[in-house]
XYZ file of C-alpha atoms in Angstrom:
733
model
C 33.648 -13.114 -19.197
C 32.986 -9.521 -19.516
C 34.272 -8.964 -15.771
C 37.071 -11.555 -16.534
C 38.103 -9.204 -19.328
C 37.803 -6.243 -17.516
C 39.974 -7.228 -14.784
C 42.797 -7.994 -17.347
C 43.258 -4.288 -17.770
C 45.989 -2.318 -16.115
C 43.711 -0.506 -13.724
C 42.352 -3.788 -12.426
C 45.829 -4.839 -11.349
C 45.319 -3.622 -7.927
C 43.637 -6.309 -5.392
C 41.879 -2.784 -3.668
C 40.447 -1.848 -6.619
C 38.699 -5.312 -7.153
C 37.591 -5.517 -3.787
C 36.146 -1.859 -4.187
C 34.779 -2.669 -7.421
C 32.920 -6.051 -6.100
C 31.533 -4.021 -3.096
C 29.813 -1.458 -5.179
C 28.468 -4.128 -7.646
C 27.371 -5.980 -5.041
C 25.595 -2.939 -3.261
C 23.552 -2.516 -6.719
C 23.193 -6.192 -6.899
C 21.752 -6.706 -3.668
C 18.728 -4.041 -3.680
C 17.996 -5.302 -6.983
C 17.506 -9.001 -6.135
C 15.291 -7.749 -3.624
C 13.212 -5.785 -5.627
C 12.907 -8.899 -8.069
C 12.007 -10.996 -5.440
C 9.328 -8.922 -4.009
C 8.087 -7.906 -7.642
C 8.044 -11.691 -8.455
C 6.014 -12.392 -5.646
C 3.841 -10.102 -6.249
C 3.263 -10.887 -9.558
C 2.357 -14.393 -8.404
C -0.462 -13.024 -6.005
C -1.758 -10.846 -8.795
C -2.201 -13.832 -11.251
C -3.575 -16.258 -8.625
C -6.381 -13.301 -7.947
C -6.948 -12.986 -11.242
C -7.537 -16.961 -11.707
C -9.394 -16.549 -8.599
C -11.534 -13.873 -9.667
C -12.114 -15.426 -13.266
C -12.983 -18.895 -11.142
C -15.216 -17.293 -8.738
C -17.279 -15.691 -11.756
C -17.745 -19.159 -13.232
C -18.490 -20.949 -10.005
C -21.012 -18.034 -8.998
C -22.790 -18.190 -12.660
C -23.142 -22.343 -12.258
C -24.302 -21.576 -8.369
C -26.995 -19.101 -9.568
C -28.015 -21.280 -12.657
C -28.630 -24.040 -10.374
C -30.543 -21.825 -7.938
C -32.572 -20.464 -10.569
C -33.501 -23.879 -11.752
C -34.892 -24.691 -8.424
C -36.771 -21.499 -8.400
C -38.286 -22.655 -11.668
C -39.435 -26.189 -9.994
C -40.791 -24.143 -6.910
C -42.672 -21.785 -9.308
C -43.925 -25.126 -11.222
C -45.415 -26.313 -7.942
C -46.891 -23.417 -6.979
C -48.734 -23.168 -10.360
C -49.733 -26.643 -9.762
C -51.102 -25.525 -6.294
C -53.295 -23.225 -7.957
C -54.973 -25.841 -10.131
C -58.375 -26.099 -8.688
C -58.654 -29.825 -9.898
C -55.622 -30.568 -8.244
C -56.476 -29.289 -5.017
C -59.736 -31.334 -5.218
C -57.843 -34.354 -5.882
C -55.647 -34.067 -3.450
C -58.323 -33.349 -0.681
C -60.851 -35.545 -1.814
C -59.291 -38.372 -3.904
C -62.411 -40.485 -3.244
C -64.994 -38.415 -5.116
C -62.365 -38.113 -8.076
C -63.401 -39.867 -11.045
C -61.203 -41.592 -13.571
C -62.254 -38.494 -15.964
C -61.267 -36.100 -13.622
C -57.905 -37.807 -13.552
C -57.685 -37.690 -17.035
C -58.361 -34.119 -17.443
C -55.925 -33.341 -14.336
C -52.996 -35.194 -16.190
C -53.713 -33.426 -19.418
C -53.444 -30.225 -17.530
C -49.939 -31.463 -16.103
C -48.842 -32.564 -19.504
C -49.451 -29.341 -21.132
C -47.541 -27.463 -18.509
C -44.228 -29.459 -18.849
C -44.799 -29.789 -22.834
C -43.659 -26.152 -22.739
C -40.487 -26.811 -20.993
C -37.696 -28.873 -22.683
C -36.053 -29.504 -19.100
C -38.501 -31.635 -17.339
C -38.758 -35.444 -18.685
C -41.626 -36.528 -16.546
C -43.833 -35.255 -13.683
C -45.263 -37.683 -10.612
C -48.420 -36.299 -8.635
C -48.324 -38.466 -5.504
C -51.699 -38.123 -3.533
C -51.241 -39.133 -0.043
C -54.566 -39.776 1.029
C -54.916 -42.498 -1.129
C -51.292 -43.387 -2.048
C -51.460 -43.159 -5.347
C -49.503 -41.697 -8.186
C -50.907 -39.589 -11.306
C -48.052 -39.498 -13.986
C -47.571 -36.954 -16.850
C -47.065 -39.762 -19.319
C -48.235 -43.052 -18.304
C -51.675 -42.571 -16.255
C -52.493 -43.731 -12.661
C -51.195 -45.846 -10.310
C -51.776 -47.195 -6.992
C -48.604 -47.706 -4.733
C -48.408 -51.241 -5.059
C -48.050 -51.106 -8.915
C -46.174 -47.941 -9.574
C -43.441 -48.669 -11.814
C -40.748 -46.065 -10.080
C -40.949 -47.728 -6.266
C -37.485 -45.880 -5.508
C -39.692 -42.653 -5.744
C -42.322 -44.214 -3.076
C -39.736 -45.008 -0.784
C -38.252 -41.586 -1.017
C -41.326 -40.066 -0.429
C -42.110 -42.280 2.610
C -38.881 -41.713 4.023
C -38.631 -37.665 3.790
C -42.713 -37.027 4.777
C -41.806 -34.333 6.949
C -39.759 -32.394 4.315
C -40.974 -29.955 1.765
C -38.497 -29.904 -0.497
C -35.390 -32.293 -1.691
C -33.626 -34.107 -4.457
C -32.264 -37.434 -5.052
C -29.440 -37.891 -7.809
C -29.949 -40.900 -9.532
C -28.245 -43.114 -12.377
C -29.647 -41.128 -15.195
C -32.084 -38.389 -14.045
C -31.722 -35.776 -11.160
C -35.349 -36.001 -9.090
C -36.832 -33.182 -7.360
C -39.626 -33.740 -4.724
C -41.862 -30.978 -3.521
C -44.485 -31.167 -0.878
C -48.147 -29.516 -2.515
C -50.127 -27.487 -2.276
C -47.926 -24.864 -1.188
C -50.496 -22.948 -0.221
C -51.586 -25.129 2.649
C -49.931 -25.674 6.102
C -50.193 -29.367 5.722
C -49.214 -31.070 2.213
C -51.501 -33.487 1.035
C -49.283 -34.539 -1.663
C -45.990 -34.410 -3.536
C -44.826 -33.396 -7.229
C -42.073 -35.285 -8.553
C -39.872 -33.627 -11.325
C -37.669 -35.885 -13.298
C -34.702 -33.932 -15.080
C -32.459 -35.822 -17.295
C -28.755 -35.576 -15.751
C -27.210 -34.374 -19.241
C -30.177 -32.176 -19.777
C -29.631 -30.697 -16.496
C -26.112 -29.951 -16.617
C -26.203 -28.765 -20.368
C -29.019 -26.404 -19.210
C -26.831 -25.381 -16.086
C -23.197 -24.893 -18.074
C -25.096 -23.206 -21.086
C -27.932 -20.941 -19.482
C -25.728 -17.653 -19.396
C -23.979 -18.795 -22.761
C -20.462 -19.119 -21.074
C -17.902 -22.015 -21.333
C -17.879 -23.531 -17.806
C -16.531 -27.012 -18.583
C -13.972 -26.828 -15.969
C -16.830 -26.342 -13.509
C -18.062 -29.634 -11.801
C -21.042 -30.159 -9.614
C -20.983 -32.407 -6.490
C -24.171 -33.674 -4.470
C -24.488 -33.410 -0.707
C -23.151 -37.157 -0.460
C -19.808 -35.908 -2.336
C -20.810 -37.745 -5.482
C -20.082 -35.870 -8.689
C -23.166 -34.873 -10.913
C -20.883 -34.119 -13.688
C -19.325 -36.501 -15.881
C -15.785 -36.898 -14.220
C -13.282 -39.374 -13.892
C -12.531 -41.361 -10.774
C -8.910 -39.747 -9.815
C -10.673 -36.285 -10.412
C -13.677 -37.604 -7.772
C -11.278 -38.622 -5.164
C -9.268 -35.275 -5.462
C -12.564 -33.010 -5.164
C -13.470 -35.064 -2.384
C -10.249 -34.259 -0.376
C -10.862 -30.376 -0.510
C -11.225 -28.647 2.266
C -13.585 -25.614 2.438
C -11.600 -22.587 1.867
C -12.165 -18.987 0.379
C -8.330 -19.096 -1.348
C -7.393 -21.141 -4.241
C -6.049 -24.938 -3.359
C -3.276 -26.528 -5.501
C -3.818 -29.992 -5.827
C -2.584 -32.876 -8.253
C -4.664 -35.326 -10.356
C -2.962 -37.848 -12.588
C 0.195 -35.992 -12.327
C -1.216 -32.938 -13.251
C -1.803 -29.967 -11.047
C -4.689 -27.662 -10.787
C -6.133 -24.846 -8.796
C -9.315 -25.606 -7.229
C -11.714 -23.262 -6.168
C -14.982 -24.411 -4.276
C -18.258 -22.584 -3.684
C -21.193 -24.272 -1.728
C -24.828 -23.851 -3.355
C -27.203 -21.887 -0.661
C -29.907 -24.041 0.582
C -29.557 -27.761 -1.249
C -26.118 -29.084 0.050
C -24.501 -28.740 -3.571
C -21.094 -27.852 -4.051
C -19.777 -26.325 -6.936
C -15.742 -27.021 -8.053
C -13.792 -25.176 -10.576
C -10.574 -26.671 -11.549
C -7.779 -24.634 -13.687
C -4.745 -26.091 -15.002
C -1.802 -24.988 -13.598
C -0.124 -25.008 -16.870
C -2.304 -21.427 -17.212
C -0.852 -20.106 -14.496
C 2.734 -20.991 -15.005
C 2.138 -19.658 -18.817
C 1.033 -16.511 -17.560
C 3.641 -15.953 -14.996
C 6.677 -16.955 -17.587
C 5.469 -14.240 -19.725
C 5.629 -11.721 -17.013
C 8.931 -12.819 -15.644
C 10.550 -12.845 -18.978
C 9.644 -8.982 -19.043
C 10.854 -8.850 -15.525
C 14.226 -10.779 -16.236
C 15.068 -8.177 -19.524
C 14.691 -5.152 -17.099
C 17.183 -6.870 -14.343
C 19.433 -7.409 -17.105
C 19.652 -3.753 -18.145
C 19.770 -3.126 -14.647
C 22.764 -5.434 -14.074
C 24.715 -3.814 -17.037
C 23.834 -0.325 -15.497
C 25.058 -1.114 -12.244
C 28.484 -2.837 -13.550
C 28.869 0.580 -15.127
C 28.127 2.728 -12.304
C 30.154 0.377 -9.693
C 33.151 0.475 -12.213
C 32.989 4.289 -12.153
C 32.793 4.506 -8.550
C 35.728 2.118 -8.330
C 37.496 4.079 -10.337
C 36.774 7.555 -8.544
C 37.402 5.988 -5.065
C 40.545 4.115 -5.937
C 42.400 7.383 -6.925
C 42.701 8.990 -3.251
C 43.949 5.670 -2.124
C 46.638 5.134 -4.998
C 47.839 8.631 -3.831
C 48.410 7.211 -0.754
C 50.006 4.092 -1.584
C 52.160 5.523 -4.053
C 53.545 7.935 -0.790
C 53.694 4.806 1.172
C 55.618 3.039 -0.999
C 57.906 6.185 -1.650
C 57.479 5.375 -5.596
C 54.608 6.093 -8.004
C 55.911 3.459 -10.541
C 56.743 0.623 -7.935
C 54.091 -2.131 -7.148
C 53.596 -2.844 -3.580
C 54.687 -6.227 -2.651
C 51.733 -6.771 -0.432
C 48.050 -6.330 -0.648
C 47.062 -2.751 -0.905
C 44.033 -2.701 1.654
C 46.478 -4.343 4.276
C 48.979 -1.807 3.621
C 47.009 1.180 3.702
C 45.274 -0.054 6.825
C 48.649 -0.667 8.343
C 49.743 2.663 7.703
C 46.593 4.226 9.040
C 47.034 2.171 12.352
C 50.981 3.105 12.605
C 49.821 6.655 12.080
C 47.120 6.586 14.868
C 49.341 4.719 17.253
C 52.006 7.298 16.738
C 49.267 10.190 17.488
C 48.395 8.586 20.442
C 52.045 7.830 21.824
C 52.776 11.312 21.228
C 49.496 13.111 21.853
C 49.972 15.580 25.064
C 47.068 14.234 27.517
C 47.483 16.763 30.165
C 47.377 19.449 27.679
C 44.121 18.041 25.902
C 42.573 18.276 29.573
C 43.749 21.333 30.317
C 42.262 23.195 27.395
C 38.784 21.200 27.963
C 39.053 22.362 31.839
C 39.714 25.983 30.722
C 36.820 26.009 28.274
C 34.366 24.323 30.592
C 35.600 26.953 33.591
C 36.973 24.317 35.487
C 40.345 26.528 35.568
C 39.660 29.657 36.557
C 43.063 31.371 37.867
C 46.582 31.569 36.441
C 45.263 30.301 33.270
C 48.659 31.824 31.322
C 50.915 29.880 33.914
C 49.066 26.642 33.351
C 48.914 26.893 29.812
C 53.029 27.287 30.009
C 53.386 24.299 32.544
C 51.910 22.209 30.270
C 54.281 23.094 27.189
C 52.164 25.818 25.612
C 54.164 29.124 25.451
C 51.783 32.029 23.773
C 53.733 35.170 22.831
C 50.461 37.587 23.121
C 48.680 38.636 25.747
C 44.746 38.200 24.128
C 43.091 35.149 23.400
C 40.008 33.727 21.571
C 38.018 30.734 21.424
C 37.570 29.065 17.771
C 35.428 25.794 17.754
C 35.433 23.573 14.932
C 32.268 21.672 13.690
C 32.038 18.988 11.032
C 29.471 17.079 9.680
C 29.764 13.968 7.479
C 28.590 14.650 4.129
C 27.567 11.091 3.685
C 25.598 9.330 6.413
C 27.917 5.952 6.592
C 30.756 8.106 7.591
C 29.125 9.723 10.846
C 30.052 6.690 12.990
C 33.774 6.200 11.586
C 36.069 6.580 14.909
C 39.046 7.790 13.090
C 37.341 10.515 11.405
C 37.265 12.732 14.599
C 40.980 12.473 15.039
C 41.750 12.788 11.431
C 39.890 16.179 11.536
C 41.273 17.071 14.944
C 45.104 16.488 13.452
C 44.109 18.151 10.022
C 42.334 21.403 11.863
C 45.026 21.530 14.141
C 48.018 21.336 12.037
C 46.292 23.722 9.542
C 45.406 26.423 12.539
C 48.758 26.551 13.706
C 50.561 27.613 10.400
C 48.424 31.214 11.006
C 48.045 31.336 14.519
C 49.611 30.013 17.989
C 47.015 27.646 19.066
C 46.093 24.687 21.231
C 43.124 22.521 21.113
C 41.291 19.456 22.392
C 38.444 17.120 20.987
C 34.870 18.409 22.483
C 32.667 15.761 21.328
C 31.911 13.629 18.429
C 31.709 16.394 16.050
C 33.226 19.583 17.797
C 36.702 20.637 18.492
C 37.649 23.628 20.560
C 40.700 25.695 20.128
C 42.257 28.090 22.028
C 44.175 30.920 19.898
C 46.933 33.449 20.880
C 46.221 36.882 18.813
C 48.067 40.167 19.617
C 45.209 43.180 19.950
C 41.905 42.577 22.035
C 38.908 42.205 19.631
C 38.936 40.612 16.027
C 40.585 43.503 13.781
C 40.604 43.040 9.949
C 44.012 41.265 9.794
C 43.198 38.724 12.036
C 39.689 38.019 10.458
C 41.583 37.490 7.160
C 44.041 35.191 8.154
C 41.184 33.067 9.908
C 39.606 33.154 6.610
C 42.925 32.179 4.883
C 42.906 29.127 7.256
C 39.628 28.124 6.959
C 39.700 28.022 3.080
C 42.674 25.629 3.083
C 41.394 23.101 5.848
C 37.894 23.508 4.292
C 39.098 22.270 1.063
C 40.792 19.383 2.457
C 38.056 18.297 4.568
C 35.500 18.316 1.585
C 37.688 16.908 -0.825
C 39.775 14.307 1.035
C 37.538 13.751 4.100
C 33.856 14.167 2.846
C 32.920 16.487 5.630
C 31.701 19.916 5.559
C 33.294 22.490 8.146
C 32.103 25.383 10.103
C 34.281 27.757 12.424
C 32.674 29.820 15.164
C 35.254 32.216 16.220
C 34.510 34.098 19.753
C 35.854 38.120 20.305
C 39.541 38.407 21.816
C 40.151 39.241 25.417
C 42.084 38.045 28.788
C 42.448 34.365 29.484
C 40.282 34.622 32.587
C 37.426 35.221 29.874
C 38.004 32.550 27.807
C 35.235 30.366 29.336
C 32.738 33.203 28.833
C 33.778 33.426 24.918
C 33.320 29.568 24.638
C 29.762 30.036 26.578
C 28.685 32.513 23.812
C 29.697 30.100 21.386
C 27.795 27.152 22.551
C 24.924 29.455 22.815
C 25.267 30.123 19.034
C 25.214 26.531 18.309
C 21.868 26.055 19.154
C 21.003 28.025 16.134
C 23.143 26.170 13.926
C 20.013 26.035 11.479
C 20.203 29.603 10.401
C 24.784 29.224 9.774
C 25.897 28.427 6.275
C 26.859 24.771 5.959
C 30.615 25.868 5.433
C 31.354 29.144 6.886
C 33.472 31.146 9.508
C 30.626 33.210 11.926
C 32.464 35.991 14.176
C 30.091 36.019 17.395
C 30.684 39.860 17.786
C 28.651 39.948 14.184
C 25.697 38.486 15.562
C 25.235 40.018 18.645
C 24.673 43.574 17.785
C 21.295 45.426 18.825
C 20.264 46.008 14.736
C 16.735 46.738 14.752
C 14.883 43.525 13.736
C 12.371 44.195 11.019
C 10.130 41.021 10.715
C 9.060 39.977 7.115
C 5.623 40.520 7.181
C 5.228 40.805 3.528
C 6.883 37.571 2.676
C 4.684 36.192 5.266
C 1.621 37.386 3.573
C 2.880 36.074 0.004
C 3.964 32.808 1.480
C 0.235 31.809 3.172
C -1.093 33.115 -0.100
C 0.869 30.701 -1.762
C 0.562 27.833 0.371
C -3.421 28.380 0.702
C -3.513 28.903 -3.234
C -1.474 25.191 -3.313
C 1.025 27.015 -5.531
C 4.340 25.232 -4.793
C 6.410 27.223 -7.254
C 5.653 30.803 -5.724
C 5.963 29.172 -2.104
C 9.326 28.375 -2.854
C 10.393 31.631 -4.631
C 9.006 33.182 -1.119
C 11.218 30.741 0.666
C 14.148 31.883 -1.373
C 13.956 35.365 -0.957
C 13.774 35.068 2.683
C 16.865 33.200 2.760
C 18.537 35.582 0.443
C 17.330 38.440 2.433
C 17.654 36.964 5.950
C 19.451 34.137 6.388
C 22.309 33.660 4.169
C 23.970 37.180 4.307
C 22.155 38.812 7.455
C 23.732 40.285 10.533
C 20.776 39.903 12.696
C 21.328 37.672 15.874
C 20.773 34.037 15.196
C 18.224 33.779 17.716
C 15.928 35.880 16.084
C 16.322 34.481 12.771
C 15.755 31.108 14.235
C 12.742 32.713 16.026
C 11.645 34.147 12.876
C 11.500 30.740 11.031
C 9.064 29.462 14.170
C 6.658 32.278 13.738
C 6.345 32.111 10.322
C 5.758 28.507 9.930
C 3.291 28.689 12.800
C 1.380 31.462 11.063
C 0.926 29.253 8.017
C -0.780 26.674 10.376
C -2.703 29.372 11.959
C -4.410 30.537 8.601
C -5.178 27.115 7.993
C -6.924 26.764 11.536
C -8.833 30.339 10.309
C -10.199 28.855 7.443
C -11.744 25.603 9.107
C -9.170 23.031 8.258
C -8.764 20.114 10.950
C -4.906 19.882 10.728
C -4.722 17.390 13.760
C -3.599 14.531 11.265
C -1.264 17.559 9.817
C 0.208 18.108 13.103
C 2.095 14.693 13.315
C 3.959 15.683 9.906
C 4.720 18.950 10.150
C 6.591 19.514 13.793
C 8.410 23.141 13.501
C 10.370 22.519 16.451
C 12.244 19.847 14.744
C 14.173 22.594 13.305
C 16.583 22.593 16.021
C 18.230 19.208 14.244
C 19.114 21.164 11.104
C 22.927 21.113 11.291
C 22.735 23.990 8.833
C 20.897 26.616 6.791
C 20.996 23.979 3.767
C 19.310 21.546 5.867
C 16.894 24.271 7.449
C 15.985 25.100 3.645
C 15.306 21.379 2.766
C 13.238 21.305 6.221
C 10.825 24.043 5.421
C 10.256 23.079 1.697
C 9.589 19.660 2.833
C 6.754 20.767 5.210
C 5.686 23.219 2.914
C 5.185 20.513 0.609
C 3.204 18.364 3.321
C 0.754 21.230 3.805
C -0.059 22.033 0.443
C -0.455 18.159 -0.208
C -2.923 18.403 2.864
C -4.907 21.178 1.272
C -4.895 19.137 -2.157
C -6.088 15.933 -0.497
C -8.811 17.896 1.284
C -9.905 19.282 -1.565
C -9.823 16.160 -3.893
C -12.009 14.951 -0.853
C -14.499 17.472 -0.730
C -14.912 17.021 -4.910
C -15.211 13.530 -4.298
C -17.963 13.977 -1.288
C -20.083 16.269 -4.168
C -19.868 13.579 -6.709
C -21.202 10.817 -4.334
C -23.945 13.112 -3.079
C -25.030 14.246 -6.366
C -24.962 10.619 -7.655
C -27.287 9.500 -4.682
C -29.484 12.424 -5.110
C -30.062 11.530 -8.831
C -30.623 7.528 -7.991
C -33.310 8.338 -5.364
C -34.753 10.607 -7.556
C -35.069 8.244 -11.019
C -35.234 4.960 -8.938
C -38.377 4.134 -11.450
C -36.544 4.511 -14.326
C -34.172 2.143 -15.950
C -31.005 3.423 -15.045
C -27.366 2.757 -15.995
C -23.908 3.640 -14.526
C -23.233 5.374 -17.820
C -26.228 7.815 -17.798
C -26.044 8.551 -14.435
C -21.860 9.222 -15.205
C -22.979 11.681 -17.754
C -25.435 13.482 -15.726
C -22.872 14.110 -12.828
C -20.049 15.013 -15.494
C -17.492 12.703 -14.735
C -16.247 9.173 -16.301
C -18.516 5.882 -15.363
C -15.120 4.460 -14.160
C -13.949 6.809 -11.812
C -17.736 7.294 -10.503
C -18.033 3.801 -9.743
C -14.673 3.625 -7.993
C -15.196 6.722 -5.856
C -18.733 5.902 -5.015
C -17.487 2.292 -4.006
C -14.870 3.840 -2.098
C -17.077 6.621 -0.079
C -20.311 4.087 0.591
C -18.571 0.400 0.534
C -21.335 -0.517 -1.862
C -21.481 -0.154 -5.809
C -23.923 1.940 -7.240
C -26.088 -0.672 -8.486
C -26.231 -2.430 -4.656
C -27.293 0.882 -3.256
C -30.031 1.406 -6.268
C -30.872 -2.387 -5.612
C -31.543 -1.789 -1.904
C -33.479 1.534 -2.429
C -36.050 -0.176 -4.914
C -36.513 -2.825 -2.508
C -37.251 -0.747 0.397
C -39.716 1.294 -2.119
C -41.420 -2.103 -2.578
C -41.654 -3.381 0.898
C -43.515 0.227 1.703
C -45.936 -0.140 -1.087
C -46.496 -4.026 -0.224
C -47.453 -2.469 3.280
C -49.702 0.243 2.163
C -51.447 -0.611 -1.375
C -52.966 -3.845 -2.502
C -51.566 -3.534 -5.808
C -50.103 -7.038 -7.765
C -46.645 -7.831 -8.019
C -46.069 -6.794 -11.444
C -47.272 -3.463 -10.608
C -45.374 -3.045 -7.586
C -42.427 -4.006 -9.656
C -42.930 -1.559 -12.317
C -43.361 1.113 -9.912
C -39.883 0.509 -8.490
C -37.960 0.152 -11.648
C -38.619 -3.431 -12.445
C -40.407 -4.248 -15.931
C -40.075 -7.940 -15.321
C -41.994 -9.200 -12.357
C -39.488 -12.268 -11.961
C -36.385 -9.950 -11.530
C -38.313 -8.261 -9.249
C -39.039 -11.354 -7.241
C -35.773 -12.705 -7.617
C -33.893 -9.237 -6.187
C -36.373 -8.912 -3.412
C -35.887 -12.624 -2.260
C -31.933 -12.219 -2.577
C -31.953 -9.282 -0.227
C -35.035 -10.134 2.035
C -34.344 -13.813 2.096
C -38.285 -14.117 0.926
C -40.613 -13.445 -2.097
C -42.573 -10.442 -2.095
C -45.896 -12.488 -1.519
C -44.321 -14.244 1.458
C -43.384 -10.577 3.043
C -46.762 -9.407 2.624
C -48.457 -12.078 4.549
C -45.902 -11.691 7.210
C -46.638 -8.251 7.745
């Protein structure tokens, strides 16, 4: 509706204006929607990553809790192995009396009474096939009330540890004694399934109700619907979230195998959680898009109005009246007029004259030049000639490849130049026009220079305002026609140094061939080097400004010396970095001094120098930051290795180093590839291995000496990093 109301205004009654408005508006919308698409994808991936991290934490907590419970069962079996009566019963069951069985049963009962986790425990003696239970008493194999347990023991006689998920219990089997090479019996631990799951989910005081445990047979230990069971069984092993549907509801599923026992932990995240978070993010994004939409519409309208005005003037000229509305589409009308103009130019173009001018400038015609020009229809009244080369560059990159612009520029420059001096010209290449001008005196006196400056002012105004190009004129000295090619060669050599020429200027060759003593700006060089090495961009910018004001913008020195000065100056800055010991190998790829030859004028040269100096300062700042970072990491490692026996925290270490804990953690991880806790734990474990090999201290004493007050924590971390307990490690060495 807004666009419809706008198009009813008088300025919109031109179809060309509507096309321009639409094109500019689409130019704004396309990148906007591309950015929205990319940002939407980024939001989606970030949310999935956050959900994956949350799910991983839950799954890892449950997996760790399962492993901790299995460790408790192993520890319980280890305790039983150290009971003297247990070993005597297993080795000599025939000499074990009923009273002895009663005493041993009471010891086992006392050990499990303190744990609310175990429901009951059976001890199976392989030599006499008897079961001693913690609650019911002594049974032989034939009369034992839990025959499935006996079947399991006989079927898995070669295993040292396994489990069985039953209707109401999870039964764990562990060969005993663990201190013997060949087990003589089996301890059977029955844990109620509900109690087991309750312990797993609440061991860390966390809510992991959307996490399910699946045994090695694919059966859910957790209470779960049949639909969820079937969906979980179809999940493939993957490190990424998997989207599934259960009872017409979508979920993200995350799976992880529990180490050593074949169980799988599955986390289900409702897809609605993701949708709600994504909707909140997208609502903010859409608000931004709407604001950008309005701004883009305003900008497109402003550009369309501005760009339509020149076309409007052209159309008024074509239709011969500013009040009459064109009878046909304006775009077609102007295009037709331009096509007609181009056809007229081509039909009336003096081809022979164009080729002759080109041959004279390139020294393909060496004699009777005046006569050849007269034969081609160019009659010059004066005996002296000069060469003028007009160089034009598009102010906008999109206009550089416009094929019509070259001919329009030639027509404009030629017509303007002929108003002031007799001249004939040709198109030299894509952005250069060559002209032979006729002057009354040899050399370039003040009156001729003034005429050329007036001519340039007129054509440059048209070039910038109407054609969006910058214009330069390079003017040779005046002499005989036979030396025109020499004059052109002088101009060509000068064009090799366009980088030190003003964007819009008249340059007289003779002004830049003098033998003025060139004084190299040594003081400015020292100031620039000092400001760069001091990483002071403001001071460096002042040095470059002063250099351009003194040498580039108003200097009469030869251009080749000025351009050589820039090369030496920039090289001296890099050389100073080498002297200070910086490795500038990577910087050489970004700072290519000799690319200044690609600069088309001294404005681009100025930008070239500022960009390169900025890159050099950025390189030095990055080197400085890296040194500071390395110092932080080195101090952190030294402090941890000196105080590893103490109870260290990241906050305490950061305070000692003098930085924030968050910054120190990120820096340490980026430099070493490990977190601070991982590095400290590995260092402590390595120190404990040295003590295990060199002394007979107890595990509790060794754990305390490397910073673990709790022996269980020491054993758990040691097994996590070494794959075995400290006691097993001591035996293996």
